[in-house]
Amino acid sequence: MKNLLKVLLLAIFAIIVFMPANKLPPWLYWSLFFLMFGVLYLFYRYSYWVTEKSIEIEDEIKYSTFCGLVPPMASEDLVRGRLIVTPEEVALYQKSERRGDPSRVKKVWSISIEEIEQISTGKVVGFRKGITFTLAGERDAKFTISQMKKKRDLIIEALGWNED
């Protein structure tokens, strides 16, 4: 499916770029842009989107949100997935790339709640805003999260912390 979406994106892009605009009716030419963005959205959802239902854990999920883990090296891409908070840990789940994998998602990062010393919000990479977990041992974990102002209080509440 992912490869089919890639080929479709490439074909639509080639038509838009290499087909002279005067050879196609204007409504068709401009509707190809909308079609391309629609296929791009489907590719994004198919490649990165993780739902709570697809995560198979025994603990109760107190909070979850889609986010991107900022890697330690600046040259690497974000690790996109679903950040979940359970009574015991904070974990990031990502779609599995393996074909035939029965779980479809895998845990790529986790930390015990006891190891989190502080939470702060602000810019985490470039112009992207997000949340930073300061961990024991002078380590930190940064996540890009959209609508951070709304979600910060929900994350603190899910961790069981009182905001003083």
XYZ file of C-alpha atoms in Angstrom, residues 29-130:
102
model
C -5.102 20.874 -13.622
C -5.936 22.440 -10.258
C -7.848 19.409 -9.026
C -4.650 17.374 -9.526
C -3.069 19.498 -6.777
C -5.884 18.615 -4.387
C -5.587 14.961 -5.381
C -1.830 15.051 -4.770
C -2.275 16.560 -1.307
C -4.972 13.991 -0.540
C -2.649 11.128 -1.511
C 0.138 12.743 0.526
C -2.161 12.843 3.559
C -3.030 9.154 3.075
C 0.686 8.312 2.804
C 1.379 10.189 6.037
C -1.469 8.442 7.875
C -0.462 5.025 6.566
C 3.235 5.521 7.373
C 3.179 7.198 10.775
C -0.230 7.274 12.463
C -0.563 5.006 15.509
C -3.917 4.634 17.270
C -4.542 3.709 20.893
C -6.376 0.585 19.749
C -3.289 -0.704 17.932
C -1.175 -0.511 21.114
C -1.518 -3.760 23.017
C -0.570 -3.187 26.654
C -2.096 -4.377 29.896
C -1.803 -1.081 31.788
C -4.450 1.614 31.543
C -3.554 4.409 29.127
C -4.037 7.630 31.091
C -3.114 9.912 28.206
C -1.908 9.606 24.629
C -1.024 11.988 21.826
C 0.672 11.864 18.441
C 4.179 13.325 18.571
C 7.732 13.120 17.279
C 10.757 12.191 19.393
C 13.689 14.494 18.679
C 16.723 12.230 18.117
C 20.037 12.934 19.855
C 21.786 13.639 16.541
C 20.481 16.702 14.700
C 20.981 15.026 11.317
C 18.428 12.282 12.029
C 14.698 12.489 11.315
C 12.036 12.675 14.012
C 10.770 9.366 15.371
C 7.030 9.814 14.847
C 4.512 7.828 16.837
C 2.091 7.868 19.769
C 3.301 8.993 23.194
C 1.361 7.265 25.957
C 1.320 7.764 29.709
C 0.451 4.773 31.891
C 0.533 4.550 35.701
C 4.095 3.168 35.483
C 5.818 4.689 32.450
C 5.863 7.105 29.554
C 6.415 5.326 26.234
C 6.541 6.052 22.519
C 5.074 3.557 20.054
C 5.825 3.604 16.343
C 4.439 1.678 13.361
C 6.476 -1.407 12.567
C 8.187 -1.472 9.175
C 8.278 -5.275 8.971
C 5.800 -7.017 6.726
C 3.717 -9.641 8.425
C 4.420 -8.287 11.900
C 1.329 -9.221 13.922
C 1.608 -6.347 16.403
C 1.857 -3.591 13.739
C 3.364 -1.244 16.365
C 6.499 -1.423 18.477
C 7.761 0.377 21.537
C 10.732 2.527 20.519
C 11.257 4.554 23.700
C 10.140 4.309 27.309
C 11.029 5.687 30.704
C 9.713 5.052 34.177
C 7.698 7.929 35.647
C 9.989 7.948 38.703
C 12.945 8.923 36.487
C 11.241 12.114 35.243
C 12.457 15.056 37.320
C 10.950 17.998 35.455
C 8.776 18.930 32.482
C 9.234 22.068 30.415
C 7.718 23.389 27.212
C 9.148 25.510 24.433
C 11.043 25.100 21.192
C 12.608 21.664 20.990
C 14.006 21.622 17.457
C 14.074 24.434 14.911
C 10.780 26.279 15.074
C 8.839 23.319 16.444
C 7.383 23.603 19.899
C 7.066 20.688 22.224
